[in-house]
């Protein structure tokens, strides 16, 4: 068991540990006379995934050790010894020399057993007034706070890239689509700023989620607190929480912090998937609007001419697992009575998976967008389709006093005429236009003007240059404010990690 490398992953946990015949002796097995069956040991072990929580577990344990000393539940020297032992273990984990042992089930038992190896009997005092139930809830709260910040950071970076790309393309015009049919012309900046709005709301959801992780689980015990005079305010403050949790049962039973992260991650991944889908479509020959950089695309193993948009495709594909992870935890939770049930151990793999999936997806999307070449000419050619201005013709009639429904009907007939007879809309002269409606005072060519069309969409939320530029400036200021707040939160999180 000692030869086990800390790099060993799931495969290690799934191969039977070299335990004594009949399985390992239980680490806290006073009550038991038989060892755990090796199959059960393998089945119930979580160390191959909950080792992700090692740092958070040690941070929580150090706070616990200090508090026990202050509360007089253990001697000051013992408290100091425990803290030093935990720091030594943190060093081992960082260095990759920590001997993770599946026979010890989970990260909590692994660290405690290691502490015993280093310190001897005094290690047994660390768990005073604590259960793995409040311990794992504390680890998760610390973890969620940290990954929440990292996700907000990733969203900020991606929005920064989109903002920069939008700024470059205020004058680039392309068709906007509904039903994937060309609808009306818009500025590319306006299109990309739409995604910035979406991702900004996503970021605010993660911020909200983090703000709800305010109370510290430590001290809730197995589920009914403790008879010992624990200093819950003390551990809460040391771990950067506002206060201890208010209900011990809720504390060990709830996983809504994880649920909320998973939900926010699923929503964000769905949004990234939609953005990714546009990159896939736009890089097809049929659109030809963009070309992904070589660094963000791949070739075909068979067809030498292919340049495939694998990166956005994988992002789109990975949104499926983010949705699945949310559904997994919702399903795990839905039938559970209060309080802790071992089912809750199933919270971790989906959570860790969504954290990684989202982190990587945000990163590659930022890279792909930052290095994307935009085929301004192809977009302009598509946007030059005069049919995109049909709405403007109807609105011209409205300004002449024609009821909108009638105007819509008239322009619809004009479009039908052009389509059936194969003539271009712009070729209709004043007389022809007036044969459709006397209120037309010019030929179509004069009535239809792309730049005028864009510029007249100057209402709030519109694609007129002034509006887009004002929004660019507004978002730039918002991102700067968010960046400053995030940096403060990150510094507080780092400071508390001592
Ligand atoms: N590995 C467990 C989990 O993740 C830790 C808590 C175990 N508590 C218990 N009473 N068995 O939920």
CSV table of C-alpha atoms and ligand atoms in Angstrom, one decimal:
chain,number,residue,atom,x,y,z
A,1,UNK,CA,0.0,0.0,0.0
A,2,UNK,CA,2.9,2.3,0.7
A,3,UNK,CA,4.2,2.0,-2.9
A,4,UNK,CA,1.0,3.7,-4.1
A,5,UNK,CA,1.7,6.8,-6.1
A,6,UNK,CA,-0.5,9.8,-5.5
A,7,UNK,CA,-1.0,10.1,-9.2
A,8,UNK,CA,-3.0,6.9,-9.3
A,9,UNK,CA,-6.5,7.7,-10.3
A,10,UNK,CA,-9.8,5.9,-10.5
A,11,UNK,CA,-8.2,2.7,-11.8
A,12,UNK,CA,-6.4,2.4,-8.6
A,13,UNK,CA,-9.6,2.6,-6.6
A,14,UNK,CA,-11.3,0.1,-8.8
A,15,UNK,CA,-8.6,-2.5,-8.5
A,16,UNK,CA,-8.9,-4.4,-5.2
A,17,UNK,CA,-6.7,-2.9,-2.5
A,18,UNK,CA,-4.1,-5.2,-1.1
A,19,UNK,CA,-6.0,-5.5,2.1
A,20,UNK,CA,-6.0,-8.5,4.5
A,21,UNK,CA,-8.2,-11.4,3.3
A,22,UNK,CA,-11.9,-10.5,3.9
A,23,UNK,CA,-11.1,-6.8,3.5
A,24,UNK,CA,-9.5,-4.0,5.5
A,25,UNK,CA,-10.2,-3.4,9.1
A,26,UNK,CA,-12.5,-0.4,9.5
A,27,UNK,CA,-10.6,2.7,10.3
A,28,UNK,CA,-13.1,3.6,13.1
A,29,UNK,CA,-14.4,0.1,13.6
A,30,UNK,CA,-14.9,-0.3,17.3
A,31,UNK,CA,-18.4,-1.5,16.9
A,32,UNK,CA,-17.5,-4.0,14.2
A,33,UNK,CA,-16.1,-7.5,14.5
A,34,UNK,CA,-15.8,-8.2,10.7
A,35,UNK,CA,-13.8,-6.3,8.1
A,36,UNK,CA,-15.5,-4.6,5.2
A,37,UNK,CA,-16.0,-6.8,2.2
A,38,UNK,CA,-13.5,-5.8,-0.5
A,39,UNK,CA,-16.3,-5.3,-3.0
A,40,UNK,CA,-18.1,-2.9,-0.6
A,41,UNK,CA,-14.9,-1.1,0.1
A,42,UNK,CA,-14.3,-0.6,-3.6
A,43,UNK,CA,-18.0,0.3,-4.2
A,44,UNK,CA,-18.2,2.9,-1.4
A,45,UNK,CA,-14.8,4.5,-1.7
A,46,UNK,CA,-14.8,8.0,-2.9
A,47,UNK,CA,-11.1,8.9,-2.5
A,48,UNK,CA,-10.5,8.6,-6.3
A,49,UNK,CA,-12.6,11.7,-6.8
A,50,UNK,CA,-13.0,13.5,-3.5
A,51,UNK,CA,-9.2,14.0,-3.3
A,52,UNK,CA,-10.1,17.2,-5.3
A,53,UNK,CA,-11.2,18.5,-1.9
A,54,UNK,CA,-7.9,17.8,-0.1
A,55,UNK,CA,-6.9,21.5,0.2
A,56,UNK,CA,-10.3,22.5,1.4
A,57,UNK,CA,-10.4,19.6,3.9
A,58,UNK,CA,-7.1,20.6,5.4
A,59,UNK,CA,-8.2,24.3,5.6
A,60,UNK,CA,-11.3,23.2,7.5
A,61,UNK,CA,-9.3,20.9,9.7
A,62,UNK,CA,-6.8,23.6,10.6
A,63,UNK,CA,-9.6,25.9,11.6
A,64,UNK,CA,-11.1,23.1,13.7
A,65,UNK,CA,-7.8,22.3,15.4
A,66,UNK,CA,-7.2,26.0,16.3
A,67,UNK,CA,-10.7,26.3,17.6
A,68,UNK,CA,-10.4,23.2,19.8
A,69,UNK,CA,-7.3,24.7,21.4
A,70,UNK,CA,-9.0,28.0,22.0
A,71,UNK,CA,-12.1,26.3,23.4
A,72,UNK,CA,-9.9,24.4,25.9
A,73,UNK,CA,-11.1,21.1,24.4
A,74,UNK,CA,-7.5,20.2,23.7
A,75,UNK,CA,-4.2,21.6,24.9
A,76,UNK,CA,-2.7,24.6,23.1
A,77,UNK,CA,0.3,22.5,22.2
A,78,UNK,CA,-1.8,19.8,20.8
A,79,UNK,CA,-3.7,22.3,18.7
A,80,UNK,CA,-0.4,23.6,17.4
A,81,UNK,CA,0.8,20.1,16.7
A,82,UNK,CA,-2.3,19.3,14.7
A,83,UNK,CA,-2.0,22.4,12.7
A,84,UNK,CA,1.6,21.7,11.9
A,85,UNK,CA,0.8,18.1,11.0
A,86,UNK,CA,-2.0,19.3,8.7
A,87,UNK,CA,0.4,21.7,7.0
A,88,UNK,CA,2.9,18.9,6.5
A,89,UNK,CA,0.2,16.9,4.8
A,90,UNK,CA,-0.8,19.9,2.6
A,91,UNK,CA,2.9,19.9,1.5
A,92,UNK,CA,2.7,16.2,0.7
A,93,UNK,CA,-0.4,16.7,-1.4
A,94,UNK,CA,1.1,19.6,-3.2
A,95,UNK,CA,4.3,17.7,-3.9
A,96,UNK,CA,2.3,14.6,-5.1
A,97,UNK,CA,3.8,12.4,-2.4
A,98,UNK,CA,0.6,11.8,-0.4
A,99,UNK,CA,-0.2,8.1,-0.2
A,100,UNK,CA,-3.9,8.1,-1.1
A,101,UNK,CA,-5.4,4.8,0.1
A,102,UNK,CA,-8.8,3.5,-1.1
A,103,UNK,CA,-9.1,1.3,2.0
A,104,UNK,CA,-9.5,4.6,3.9
A,105,UNK,CA,-12.6,5.4,1.9
A,106,UNK,CA,-12.6,9.1,1.5
A,107,UNK,CA,-10.4,12.2,1.6
A,108,UNK,CA,-11.4,12.9,5.2
A,109,UNK,CA,-10.2,9.5,6.5
A,110,UNK,CA,-7.1,9.6,4.4
A,111,UNK,CA,-6.0,12.9,5.8
A,112,UNK,CA,-6.8,11.9,9.4
A,113,UNK,CA,-5.0,8.6,9.0
A,114,UNK,CA,-1.9,10.3,7.6
A,115,UNK,CA,-2.0,12.7,10.5
A,116,UNK,CA,-1.9,9.7,12.9
A,117,UNK,CA,1.1,8.4,11.0
A,118,UNK,CA,2.9,11.7,11.5
A,119,UNK,CA,1.7,12.6,15.0
A,120,UNK,CA,0.5,9.5,16.7
A,121,UNK,CA,-2.4,9.4,19.1
A,122,UNK,CA,-2.9,13.2,19.3
A,123,UNK,CA,-4.3,13.0,15.8
A,124,UNK,CA,-7.3,11.3,17.3
A,125,UNK,CA,-8.3,14.6,18.9
A,126,UNK,CA,-8.9,16.5,15.7
A,127,UNK,CA,-12.3,15.0,15.1
A,128,UNK,CA,-13.6,16.2,18.5
A,129,UNK,CA,-17.1,17.5,18.0
A,130,UNK,CA,-17.0,16.9,14.3
A,131,UNK,CA,-18.6,14.4,11.9
A,132,UNK,CA,-17.7,13.8,8.4
A,133,UNK,CA,-21.1,15.1,7.6
A,134,UNK,CA,-20.4,18.7,8.7
A,135,UNK,CA,-16.8,18.2,7.5
A,136,UNK,CA,-17.8,17.4,3.9
A,137,UNK,CA,-20.4,20.1,3.9
A,138,UNK,CA,-17.7,22.6,4.9
A,139,UNK,CA,-15.3,21.3,2.3
A,140,UNK,CA,-17.9,21.7,-0.4
A,141,UNK,CA,-18.8,25.2,0.7
A,142,UNK,CA,-15.1,26.2,0.5
A,143,UNK,CA,-14.8,24.5,-2.8
A,144,UNK,CA,-17.9,26.1,-4.3
A,145,UNK,CA,-16.8,29.6,-3.2
A,146,UNK,CA,-13.4,29.0,-4.9
A,147,UNK,CA,-14.8,27.5,-8.2
A,148,UNK,CA,-17.5,30.1,-8.3
A,149,UNK,CA,-14.9,32.8,-8.4
A,150,UNK,CA,-12.9,30.9,-11.0
A,151,UNK,CA,-16.0,30.6,-13.2
A,152,UNK,CA,-16.8,34.3,-12.9
A,153,UNK,CA,-13.2,35.0,-13.9
A,154,UNK,CA,-13.6,32.8,-17.0
A,155,UNK,CA,-16.8,34.5,-17.9
A,156,UNK,CA,-15.2,37.9,-17.5
A,157,UNK,CA,-12.4,36.9,-19.8
A,158,UNK,CA,-14.7,35.6,-22.5
A,159,UNK,CA,-16.9,38.7,-22.4
A,160,UNK,CA,-13.7,40.7,-22.6
A,161,UNK,CA,-12.8,38.9,-25.9
A,162,UNK,CA,-16.2,39.3,-27.3
A,163,UNK,CA,-16.2,43.0,-26.4
A,164,UNK,CA,-12.9,43.5,-28.2
A,165,UNK,CA,-14.1,41.6,-31.3
A,166,UNK,CA,-17.3,43.6,-31.3
A,167,UNK,CA,-15.4,46.9,-31.1
A,168,UNK,CA,-13.4,45.9,-34.2
A,169,UNK,CA,-16.6,45.2,-36.1
A,170,UNK,CA,-19.0,48.1,-35.6
A,171,UNK,CA,-18.9,48.6,-39.4
A,172,UNK,CA,-19.2,45.0,-40.4
A,173,UNK,CA,-22.7,44.2,-41.4
A,174,UNK,CA,-24.3,40.8,-41.7
A,175,UNK,CA,-27.8,39.5,-41.9
A,176,UNK,CA,-29.5,38.8,-38.6
A,177,UNK,CA,-31.5,35.6,-38.7
A,178,UNK,CA,-34.8,34.3,-37.4
A,179,UNK,CA,-35.6,30.7,-38.2
A,180,UNK,CA,-32.1,30.6,-39.7
A,181,UNK,CA,-33.6,32.6,-42.5
A,182,UNK,CA,-32.1,36.0,-43.3
A,183,UNK,CA,-34.2,38.6,-41.5
A,184,UNK,CA,-32.7,42.0,-41.2
A,185,UNK,CA,-29.2,43.5,-41.4
A,186,UNK,CA,-27.3,44.1,-38.2
A,187,UNK,CA,-23.8,45.1,-37.2
A,188,UNK,CA,-21.5,42.2,-36.2
A,189,UNK,CA,-20.8,44.2,-33.1
A,190,UNK,CA,-24.5,44.1,-32.2
A,191,UNK,CA,-24.6,40.4,-32.8
A,192,UNK,CA,-21.6,39.7,-30.5
A,193,UNK,CA,-22.8,42.1,-27.9
A,194,UNK,CA,-26.0,39.9,-27.7
A,195,UNK,CA,-23.8,37.1,-26.5
A,196,UNK,CA,-22.1,39.5,-24.0
A,197,UNK,CA,-25.5,40.2,-22.5
A,198,UNK,CA,-26.2,36.5,-22.1
A,199,UNK,CA,-22.9,35.7,-20.5
A,200,UNK,CA,-23.2,38.8,-18.2
A,201,UNK,CA,-26.4,37.3,-16.8
A,202,UNK,CA,-24.7,34.0,-16.4
A,203,UNK,CA,-21.9,35.6,-14.5
A,204,UNK,CA,-24.4,37.3,-12.2
A,205,UNK,CA,-26.0,34.0,-11.5
A,206,UNK,CA,-22.7,32.6,-10.3
A,207,UNK,CA,-22.1,35.7,-8.2
A,208,UNK,CA,-25.6,35.2,-6.6
A,209,UNK,CA,-24.8,31.6,-5.9
A,210,UNK,CA,-21.6,32.5,-4.2
A,211,UNK,CA,-23.3,35.2,-2.1
A,212,UNK,CA,-25.6,32.5,-0.7
A,213,UNK,CA,-22.7,30.4,0.6
A,214,UNK,CA,-22.5,32.6,3.7
A,215,UNK,CA,-22.8,30.3,6.6
A,216,UNK,CA,-20.3,27.8,7.9
A,217,UNK,CA,-21.4,24.1,8.3
A,218,UNK,CA,-18.6,23.2,10.8
A,219,UNK,CA,-20.0,22.4,14.2
A,220,UNK,CA,-23.3,20.9,12.9
A,221,UNK,CA,-21.9,17.5,13.7
A,222,UNK,CA,-23.5,14.4,12.4
A,223,UNK,CA,-26.8,16.3,12.3
A,224,UNK,CA,-27.7,17.6,15.8
A,225,UNK,CA,-24.7,19.7,16.8
A,226,UNK,CA,-22.6,18.8,19.7
A,227,UNK,CA,-22.6,18.7,23.5
A,228,UNK,CA,-19.1,20.1,23.5
A,229,UNK,CA,-18.5,23.9,23.8
A,230,UNK,CA,-17.3,24.3,20.2
A,231,UNK,CA,-16.7,27.9,19.1
A,232,UNK,CA,-18.6,27.9,15.8
A,233,UNK,CA,-18.3,31.6,15.3
A,234,UNK,CA,-14.6,31.2,15.5
A,235,UNK,CA,-14.3,28.6,12.8
A,236,UNK,CA,-16.8,30.4,10.7
A,237,UNK,CA,-14.8,33.6,10.8
A,238,UNK,CA,-11.5,31.8,10.1
A,239,UNK,CA,-12.9,30.1,7.1
A,240,UNK,CA,-14.3,33.4,5.7
A,241,UNK,CA,-18.0,32.8,6.4
A,242,UNK,CA,-20.3,35.4,7.9
A,243,UNK,CA,-21.7,33.1,10.6
A,244,UNK,CA,-22.3,29.5,11.5
A,245,UNK,CA,-25.3,27.8,9.9
A,246,UNK,CA,-28.5,28.1,11.8
A,247,UNK,CA,-29.9,24.6,11.5
A,248,UNK,CA,-27.7,21.6,12.0
A,249,UNK,CA,-30.1,19.3,10.1
A,250,UNK,CA,-30.3,21.5,7.1
A,251,UNK,CA,-26.5,21.9,7.2
A,252,UNK,CA,-25.7,18.2,6.7
A,253,UNK,CA,-28.7,17.4,4.5
A,254,UNK,CA,-28.6,20.2,1.9
A,255,UNK,CA,-26.6,20.3,-1.3
A,256,UNK,CA,-28.3,23.2,-2.9
A,257,UNK,CA,-25.0,25.1,-3.2
A,258,UNK,CA,-23.8,22.3,-5.5
A,259,UNK,CA,-27.2,22.2,-7.2
A,260,UNK,CA,-27.1,25.9,-7.9
A,261,UNK,CA,-23.6,25.7,-9.4
A,262,UNK,CA,-24.6,22.8,-11.6
A,263,UNK,CA,-27.7,24.7,-12.7
A,264,UNK,CA,-25.8,27.8,-13.5
A,265,UNK,CA,-23.2,25.7,-15.2
A,266,UNK,CA,-25.8,23.9,-17.3
A,267,UNK,CA,-27.4,27.3,-18.3
A,268,UNK,CA,-24.0,28.7,-19.2
A,269,UNK,CA,-22.9,25.7,-21.2
A,270,UNK,CA,-26.2,25.8,-23.2
A,271,UNK,CA,-25.3,29.4,-24.0
A,272,UNK,CA,-21.8,28.6,-25.0
A,273,UNK,CA,-23.3,25.8,-27.1
A,274,UNK,CA,-25.4,28.3,-29.0
A,275,UNK,CA,-22.4,30.6,-29.6
A,276,UNK,CA,-20.4,27.5,-30.7
A,277,UNK,CA,-23.2,26.5,-33.1
A,278,UNK,CA,-22.9,29.8,-34.8
A,279,UNK,CA,-19.2,29.4,-35.2
A,280,UNK,CA,-19.8,25.9,-36.7
A,281,UNK,CA,-22.4,27.3,-39.1
A,282,UNK,CA,-20.5,30.4,-40.0
A,283,UNK,CA,-17.3,28.5,-40.8
A,284,UNK,CA,-19.1,26.3,-43.3
A,285,UNK,CA,-18.6,27.0,-47.0
A,286,UNK,CA,-22.3,27.8,-47.2
A,287,UNK,CA,-22.0,30.8,-44.9
A,288,UNK,CA,-18.3,31.4,-45.1
A,289,UNK,CA,-18.5,34.2,-42.6
A,290,UNK,CA,-15.6,33.2,-40.4
A,291,UNK,CA,-12.5,31.1,-40.4
A,292,UNK,CA,-11.2,29.5,-37.2
A,293,UNK,CA,-7.5,29.9,-36.6
A,294,UNK,CA,-5.4,26.7,-37.3
A,295,UNK,CA,-4.7,26.5,-33.6
A,296,UNK,CA,-8.5,26.1,-33.0
A,297,UNK,CA,-9.4,23.7,-35.7
A,298,UNK,CA,-8.4,20.3,-36.9
A,299,UNK,CA,-8.0,18.4,-40.1
A,300,UNK,CA,-9.7,15.2,-41.4
A,301,UNK,CA,-7.8,11.9,-41.2
A,302,UNK,CA,-9.1,11.1,-44.7
A,303,UNK,CA,-10.0,14.3,-46.6
A,304,UNK,CA,-7.0,16.5,-47.0
A,305,UNK,CA,-9.0,19.6,-47.8
A,306,UNK,CA,-11.0,19.7,-44.6
A,307,UNK,CA,-10.6,22.2,-41.8
A,308,UNK,CA,-13.0,21.2,-39.1
A,309,UNK,CA,-14.5,23.4,-36.3
A,310,UNK,CA,-13.9,20.7,-33.7
A,311,UNK,CA,-13.4,23.1,-30.8
A,312,UNK,CA,-16.9,24.7,-31.0
A,313,UNK,CA,-18.3,21.3,-31.8
A,314,UNK,CA,-16.9,19.8,-28.6
A,315,UNK,CA,-18.2,22.7,-26.6
A,316,UNK,CA,-21.6,22.1,-28.1
A,317,UNK,CA,-21.3,18.4,-27.3
A,318,UNK,CA,-20.1,19.0,-23.7
A,319,UNK,CA,-23.2,21.1,-22.9
A,320,UNK,CA,-24.9,17.7,-22.8
A,321,UNK,CA,-22.8,16.5,-19.9
A,322,UNK,CA,-23.4,19.8,-18.0
A,323,UNK,CA,-27.1,19.2,-18.4
A,324,UNK,CA,-26.7,15.6,-17.4
A,325,UNK,CA,-24.7,16.5,-14.3
A,326,UNK,CA,-27.5,18.8,-13.1
A,327,UNK,CA,-30.1,16.1,-13.7
A,328,UNK,CA,-28.0,13.6,-11.8
A,329,UNK,CA,-27.8,15.7,-8.6
A,330,UNK,CA,-31.5,16.7,-8.8
A,331,UNK,CA,-32.3,13.0,-9.1
A,332,UNK,CA,-30.0,12.0,-6.2
A,333,UNK,CA,-31.6,14.6,-4.0
A,334,UNK,CA,-35.3,14.2,-4.8
A,335,UNK,CA,-36.2,11.3,-2.6
A,336,UNK,CA,-33.9,11.9,0.4
A,337,UNK,CA,-35.3,12.4,3.8
A,338,UNK,CA,-33.5,14.6,6.3
A,339,UNK,CA,-30.6,14.5,7.1
A,340,UNK,CA,-27.4,13.1,5.7
A,341,UNK,CA,-27.7,10.0,3.6
A,342,UNK,CA,-24.8,8.4,1.9
A,343,UNK,CA,-26.4,9.0,-1.5
A,344,UNK,CA,-25.1,12.5,-1.0
A,345,UNK,CA,-21.6,11.3,-1.8
A,346,UNK,CA,-22.9,11.1,-5.4
A,347,UNK,CA,-22.9,14.9,-5.5
A,348,UNK,CA,-19.2,15.2,-6.2
A,349,UNK,CA,-18.4,13.6,-9.6
A,350,UNK,CA,-21.1,15.6,-11.4
A,351,UNK,CA,-20.0,18.7,-9.7
A,352,UNK,CA,-16.3,18.3,-10.4
A,353,UNK,CA,-17.1,17.4,-14.0
A,354,UNK,CA,-19.2,20.5,-14.6
A,355,UNK,CA,-16.6,22.7,-13.0
A,356,UNK,CA,-13.9,21.3,-15.3
A,357,UNK,CA,-16.1,21.2,-18.4
A,358,UNK,CA,-17.2,24.8,-17.9
A,359,UNK,CA,-13.7,26.1,-17.1
A,360,UNK,CA,-12.2,24.5,-20.3
A,361,UNK,CA,-15.1,25.5,-22.5
A,362,UNK,CA,-14.9,29.1,-21.4
A,363,UNK,CA,-11.2,29.0,-22.1
A,364,UNK,CA,-11.3,27.5,-25.6
A,365,UNK,CA,-14.2,29.7,-26.6
A,366,UNK,CA,-12.2,32.8,-25.6
A,367,UNK,CA,-9.2,31.5,-27.6
A,368,UNK,CA,-11.3,30.6,-30.6
A,369,UNK,CA,-13.0,33.9,-30.7
A,370,UNK,CA,-9.9,36.0,-30.1
A,371,UNK,CA,-8.2,34.3,-33.1
A,372,UNK,CA,-11.1,34.0,-35.4
A,373,UNK,CA,-10.8,35.7,-38.8
A,374,UNK,CA,-14.0,37.4,-40.0
A,375,UNK,CA,-14.8,37.4,-43.7
A,376,UNK,CA,-16.2,40.9,-43.8
A,377,UNK,CA,-16.8,40.7,-47.6
A,378,UNK,CA,-18.9,37.5,-47.3
A,379,UNK,CA,-21.0,39.0,-44.5
A,380,UNK,CA,-21.5,42.2,-46.5
A,381,UNK,CA,-22.5,40.2,-49.6
A,382,UNK,CA,-25.1,38.3,-47.6
A,383,UNK,CA,-26.3,41.5,-46.0
A,384,UNK,CA,-26.7,43.2,-49.4
A,385,UNK,CA,-29.7,41.1,-50.2
A,386,UNK,CA,-32.3,43.8,-50.7
A,387,UNK,CA,-35.0,41.5,-49.4
A,388,UNK,CA,-33.6,42.1,-45.9
A,389,UNK,CA,-35.0,45.7,-46.2
A,390,UNK,CA,-38.5,44.6,-46.9
A,391,UNK,CA,-39.6,45.6,-43.4
A,392,UNK,CA,-38.2,49.0,-44.0
A,393,UNK,CA,-40.4,49.4,-47.1
A,394,UNK,CA,-43.5,48.5,-44.9
A,395,UNK,CA,-42.4,51.0,-42.3
A,396,UNK,CA,-42.0,53.6,-45.0
A,397,UNK,CA,-45.7,53.2,-45.8
A,398,UNK,CA,-46.5,53.4,-42.1
A,399,UNK,CA,-44.9,56.7,-42.0
A,400,UNK,CA,-47.1,57.8,-44.9
A,401,UNK,CA,-50.1,56.9,-42.8
A,402,UNK,CA,-50.8,53.4,-44.1
A,403,UNK,CA,-52.0,50.9,-41.4
A,404,UNK,CA,-49.1,48.5,-40.6
A,405,UNK,CA,-51.2,45.4,-41.5
A,406,UNK,CA,-52.0,46.8,-45.0
A,407,UNK,CA,-48.4,47.9,-45.5
A,408,UNK,CA,-47.2,44.4,-44.6
A,409,UNK,CA,-49.6,43.0,-47.2
A,410,UNK,CA,-48.5,45.4,-49.9
A,411,UNK,CA,-44.8,44.6,-49.4
A,412,UNK,CA,-45.6,40.9,-49.2
A,413,UNK,CA,-47.2,41.3,-52.7
A,414,UNK,CA,-44.1,43.1,-54.0
A,415,UNK,CA,-41.8,40.4,-52.7
A,416,UNK,CA,-44.1,37.7,-54.2
A,417,UNK,CA,-44.0,39.5,-57.5
A,418,UNK,CA,-40.2,39.7,-57.5
A,419,UNK,CA,-39.8,36.0,-56.5
A,420,UNK,CA,-42.2,34.8,-59.1
A,421,UNK,CA,-40.9,36.9,-61.9
A,422,UNK,CA,-37.3,36.6,-61.0
A,423,UNK,CA,-36.7,40.4,-60.9
A,424,UNK,CA,-34.6,42.1,-58.3
A,425,UNK,CA,-36.4,44.2,-55.7
A,426,UNK,CA,-34.1,47.1,-56.4
A,427,UNK,CA,-35.1,47.1,-60.1
A,428,UNK,CA,-38.7,48.2,-59.4
A,429,UNK,CA,-39.1,51.8,-60.6
A,430,UNK,CA,-41.4,54.4,-59.1
A,431,UNK,CA,-44.3,53.5,-61.4
A,432,UNK,CA,-44.2,49.9,-60.5
A,433,UNK,CA,-43.9,50.7,-56.8
A,434,UNK,CA,-46.9,53.0,-57.1
A,435,UNK,CA,-48.9,50.3,-58.8
A,436,UNK,CA,-48.6,48.4,-55.5
A,437,UNK,CA,-49.4,51.4,-53.4
A,438,UNK,CA,-49.8,55.1,-54.4
A,439,UNK,CA,-48.0,56.2,-51.2
A,440,UNK,CA,-44.6,55.1,-52.6
A,441,UNK,CA,-42.9,58.2,-53.8
A,442,UNK,CA,-39.8,56.7,-55.4
A,443,UNK,CA,-38.3,53.6,-57.0
A,444,UNK,CA,-37.3,50.7,-54.7
A,445,UNK,CA,-33.6,51.4,-55.2
A,446,UNK,CA,-34.0,54.9,-53.7
A,447,UNK,CA,-36.2,53.7,-50.9
A,448,UNK,CA,-33.8,50.9,-49.9
A,449,UNK,CA,-30.6,51.9,-48.3
A,450,UNK,CA,-28.6,49.6,-46.1
A,451,UNK,CA,-26.8,52.3,-44.1
A,452,UNK,CA,-30.0,54.3,-43.6
A,453,UNK,CA,-31.7,51.2,-42.5
A,454,UNK,CA,-29.1,50.4,-39.9
A,455,UNK,CA,-28.9,54.0,-38.7
A,456,UNK,CA,-32.7,54.4,-38.3
A,457,UNK,CA,-32.7,51.5,-35.9
A,458,UNK,CA,-31.7,53.9,-33.2
A,459,UNK,CA,-34.1,53.0,-30.4
A,460,UNK,CA,-32.6,51.6,-27.2
A,461,UNK,CA,-31.3,48.1,-28.0
A,462,UNK,CA,-31.0,48.8,-31.7
A,463,UNK,CA,-28.2,48.3,-34.2
A,464,UNK,CA,-27.5,52.0,-35.1
A,465,UNK,CA,-23.9,52.9,-34.8
A,466,UNK,CA,-24.5,55.4,-32.0
A,467,UNK,CA,-26.4,52.9,-29.9
A,468,UNK,CA,-23.8,50.1,-30.5
A,469,UNK,CA,-21.0,52.5,-29.6
A,470,UNK,CA,-22.7,53.6,-26.4
A,471,UNK,CA,-23.3,50.0,-25.4
A,472,UNK,CA,-19.7,49.1,-26.1
A,473,UNK,CA,-18.7,51.9,-23.7
A,474,UNK,CA,-21.3,50.9,-21.1
A,475,UNK,CA,-20.2,47.3,-21.1
A,476,UNK,CA,-16.6,48.2,-21.0
A,477,UNK,CA,-17.3,50.1,-17.8
A,478,UNK,CA,-19.3,47.3,-16.4
A,479,UNK,CA,-16.6,44.8,-17.0
A,480,UNK,CA,-14.1,47.1,-15.3
A,481,UNK,CA,-16.3,47.3,-12.2
A,482,UNK,CA,-16.8,43.6,-12.2
A,483,UNK,CA,-13.1,42.9,-12.6
A,484,UNK,CA,-12.3,45.1,-9.6
A,485,UNK,CA,-14.9,43.4,-7.5
A,486,UNK,CA,-13.7,40.0,-8.6
A,487,UNK,CA,-10.1,40.9,-7.8
A,488,UNK,CA,-11.1,41.9,-4.3
A,489,UNK,CA,-13.0,38.7,-3.8
A,490,UNK,CA,-10.1,36.6,-5.1
A,491,UNK,CA,-7.7,38.4,-2.8
A,492,UNK,CA,-10.0,37.8,0.2
A,493,UNK,CA,-10.2,34.1,-0.8
A,494,UNK,CA,-6.5,33.8,-1.1
A,495,UNK,CA,-5.9,35.6,2.1
A,496,UNK,CA,-8.2,33.3,4.0
A,497,UNK,CA,-6.4,30.3,2.7
A,498,UNK,CA,-3.4,30.6,5.0
B,1,LIG,N1,-17.6,10.6,1.6
B,1,LIG,C1,-18.7,11.1,2.3
B,1,LIG,C2,-19.5,12.0,1.4
B,1,LIG,O1,-19.0,12.5,0.5
B,1,LIG,C3,-18.3,11.8,3.5
B,1,LIG,C4,-19.4,11.8,4.6
B,1,LIG,C5,-19.5,10.4,5.1
B,1,LIG,N2,-20.4,10.4,6.2
B,1,LIG,C6,-21.0,9.3,6.6
B,1,LIG,N3,-21.8,9.4,7.6
B,1,LIG,N4,-20.7,8.1,6.0
B,1,LIG,O2,-20.7,12.3,1.6
